[in-house]
C-alpha positions as semicolon CSV with decimal commas, in nm:
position;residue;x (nm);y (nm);z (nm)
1;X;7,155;-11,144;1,355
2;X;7,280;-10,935;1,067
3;X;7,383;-10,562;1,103
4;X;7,206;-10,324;0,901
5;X;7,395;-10,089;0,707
6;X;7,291;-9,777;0,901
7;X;7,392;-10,014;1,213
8;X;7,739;-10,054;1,043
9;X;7,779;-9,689;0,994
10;X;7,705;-9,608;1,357
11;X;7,923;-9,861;1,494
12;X;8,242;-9,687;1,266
13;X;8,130;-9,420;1,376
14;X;8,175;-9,491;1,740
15;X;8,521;-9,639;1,702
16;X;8,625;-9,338;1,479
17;X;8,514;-9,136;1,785
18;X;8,721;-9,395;2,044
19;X;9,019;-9,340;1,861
20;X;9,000;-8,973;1,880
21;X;9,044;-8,986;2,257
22;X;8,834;-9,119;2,579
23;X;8,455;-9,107;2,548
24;X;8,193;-9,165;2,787
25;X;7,920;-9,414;2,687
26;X;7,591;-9,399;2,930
27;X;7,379;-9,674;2,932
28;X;7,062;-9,548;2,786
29;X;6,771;-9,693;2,548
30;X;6,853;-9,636;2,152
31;X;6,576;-9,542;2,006
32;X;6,585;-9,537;1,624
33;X;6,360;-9,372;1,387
34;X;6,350;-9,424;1,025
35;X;6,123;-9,140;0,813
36;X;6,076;-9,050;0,486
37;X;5,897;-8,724;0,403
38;X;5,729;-8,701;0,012
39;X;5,470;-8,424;-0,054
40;X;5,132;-8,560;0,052
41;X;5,272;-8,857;0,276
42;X;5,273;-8,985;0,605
43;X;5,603;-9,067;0,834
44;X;5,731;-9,422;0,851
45;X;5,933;-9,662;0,581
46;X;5,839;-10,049;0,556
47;X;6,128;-10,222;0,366
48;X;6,032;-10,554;0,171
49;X;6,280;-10,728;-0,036
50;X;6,527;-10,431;-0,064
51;X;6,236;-10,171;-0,177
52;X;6,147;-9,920;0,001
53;X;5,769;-9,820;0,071
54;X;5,577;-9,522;0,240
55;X;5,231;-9,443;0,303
56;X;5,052;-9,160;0,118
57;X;4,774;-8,965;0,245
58;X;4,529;-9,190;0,187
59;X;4,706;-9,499;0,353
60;X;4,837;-9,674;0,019
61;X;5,156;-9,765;-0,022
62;X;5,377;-9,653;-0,253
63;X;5,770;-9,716;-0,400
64;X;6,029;-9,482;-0,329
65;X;6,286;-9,735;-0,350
66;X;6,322;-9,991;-0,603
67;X;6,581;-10,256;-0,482
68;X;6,761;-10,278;-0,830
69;X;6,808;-9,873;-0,828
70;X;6,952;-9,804;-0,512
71;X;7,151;-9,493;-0,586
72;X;7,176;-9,218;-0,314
73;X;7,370;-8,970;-0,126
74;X;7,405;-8,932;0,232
75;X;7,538;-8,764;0,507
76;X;7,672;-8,932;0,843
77;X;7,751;-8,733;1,087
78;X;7,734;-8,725;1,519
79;X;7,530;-8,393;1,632
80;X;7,566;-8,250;1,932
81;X;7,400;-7,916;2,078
82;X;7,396;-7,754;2,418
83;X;7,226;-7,438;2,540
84;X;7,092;-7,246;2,279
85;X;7,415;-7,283;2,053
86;X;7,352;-7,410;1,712
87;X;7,464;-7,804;1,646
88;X;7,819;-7,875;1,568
89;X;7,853;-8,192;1,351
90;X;8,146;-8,416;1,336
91;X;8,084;-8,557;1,009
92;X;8,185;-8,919;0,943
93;X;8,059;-8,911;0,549
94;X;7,912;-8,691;0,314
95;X;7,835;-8,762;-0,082
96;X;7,578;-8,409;-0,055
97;X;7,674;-8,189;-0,330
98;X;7,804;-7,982;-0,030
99;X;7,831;-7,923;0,345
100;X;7,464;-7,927;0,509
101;X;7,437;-7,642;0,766
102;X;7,276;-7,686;1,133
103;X;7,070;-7,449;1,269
104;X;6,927;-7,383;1,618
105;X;6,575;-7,251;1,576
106;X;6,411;-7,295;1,898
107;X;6,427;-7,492;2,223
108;X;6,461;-7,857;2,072
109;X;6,420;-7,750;1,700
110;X;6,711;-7,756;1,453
111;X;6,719;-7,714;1,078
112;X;6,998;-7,904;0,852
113;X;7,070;-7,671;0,551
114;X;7,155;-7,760;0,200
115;X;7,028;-7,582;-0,139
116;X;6,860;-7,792;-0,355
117;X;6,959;-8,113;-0,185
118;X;6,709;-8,243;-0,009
119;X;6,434;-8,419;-0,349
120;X;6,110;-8,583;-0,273
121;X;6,319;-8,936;-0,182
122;X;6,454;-8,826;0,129
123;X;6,528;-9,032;0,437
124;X;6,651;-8,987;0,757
125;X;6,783;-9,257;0,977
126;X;6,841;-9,157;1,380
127;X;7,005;-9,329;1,683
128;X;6,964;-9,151;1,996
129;X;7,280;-9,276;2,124
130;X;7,460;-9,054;2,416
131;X;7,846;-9,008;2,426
132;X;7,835;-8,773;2,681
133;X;7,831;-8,842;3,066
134;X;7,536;-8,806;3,240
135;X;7,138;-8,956;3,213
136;X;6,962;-8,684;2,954
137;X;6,894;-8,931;2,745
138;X;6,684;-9,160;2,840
139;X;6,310;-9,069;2,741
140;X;6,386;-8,861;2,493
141;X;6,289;-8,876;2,086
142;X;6,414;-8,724;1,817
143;X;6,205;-8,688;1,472
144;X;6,294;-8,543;1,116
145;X;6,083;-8,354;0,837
146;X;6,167;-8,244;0,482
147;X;6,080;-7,862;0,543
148;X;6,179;-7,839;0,149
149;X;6,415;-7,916;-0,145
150;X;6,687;-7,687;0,075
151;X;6,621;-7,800;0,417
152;X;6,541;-8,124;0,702
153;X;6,364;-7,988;1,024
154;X;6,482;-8,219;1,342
155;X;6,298;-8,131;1,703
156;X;6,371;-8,333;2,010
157;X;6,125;-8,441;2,277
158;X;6,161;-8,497;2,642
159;X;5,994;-8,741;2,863
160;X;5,707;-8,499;2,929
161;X;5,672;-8,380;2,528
162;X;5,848;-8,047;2,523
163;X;6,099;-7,933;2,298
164;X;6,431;-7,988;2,479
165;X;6,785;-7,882;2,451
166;X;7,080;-8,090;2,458
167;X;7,130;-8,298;2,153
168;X;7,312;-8,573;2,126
169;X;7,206;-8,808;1,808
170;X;7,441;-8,997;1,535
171;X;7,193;-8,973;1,209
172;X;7,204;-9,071;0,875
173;X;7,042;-8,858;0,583
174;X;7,004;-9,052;0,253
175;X;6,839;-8,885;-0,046
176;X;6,776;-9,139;-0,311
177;X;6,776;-9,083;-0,693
């Protein structure tokens, strides 16, 4: 079975992170989520011979993604939070027209900053992955919206639905032209 691209990216992004020194992998479920966010549209991406599709509010699909124009920027990066410190991002690659900033807003709610950078054509791509010792993980969900053109809203979930601290996630913003 073929890697996808945003499986690629992780995986370079784990060795980068094995080279830096010794890192504790837990054995935990990955749990990936793939959103798009356009103004009037539901969550979730369906990918059919390279385009790209979402739902709009009435349940018809639509293009965002045409597989002969697929121009974008993006931003890789590993963010981790603890307490109620803002995220720190190690950032693995970033074509944004500058450096996003992260945000703590509340317990389990982050916002990723950037003026003007985040269009109608934006994606997010997550993989719960934890690098940390210890069992945190497992159970818990992360999501993404576009709050607006300058900013993503992430929240995580634990087992029992509540907004919980402690994020550990490897994601992958793409904003398509």
């Amino acid at each position: 079975m073929a890697l996808t691209i945003f499986q690629k990216s992780i995986l370079a992004a784990q060795r980068k992170d094995a080279e830096r020194g010794p890192i504790i992998y837990a054995p935990v479920r990955a749990i990936i989520y793939e959103r798009v966010n356009l103004d009037n549209a539901t969550e979730g991406l369906v990918k059919v011979g390279g385009n790209v599709y979402t739902r709009d509010s009435s349940g018809n699909y639509q293009k965002i993604v045409d597989a002969d124009d697929v121009s974008h920027t993006k931003y890789v990066a590993k963010i981790v939070q603890s307490s109620t410190n803002d995220p720190v991002a190690t950032v693995y690659e970033n074509t944004f027209s500058g450096t996003p900033v992260w945000t703590r807003t509340g317990a389990g709610r982050y916002s990723c900053t950037l003026t003007g950078e985040f269009t109608a054509k934006t994606v997010c791509i997550v993989q719960w992955d934890i690098y940390q010792s210890g069992s945190f993980g497992n159970g818990y969900q992360i999501a993404m919206t576009k709050a607006n053109s300058n900013s993503c809203a992430f929240w995580q979930n634990n087992k029992v639905n509540a907004g919980a601290d402690t994020l550990g996630a490897y994601i992958e913003i793409r904003v398509y032209k």
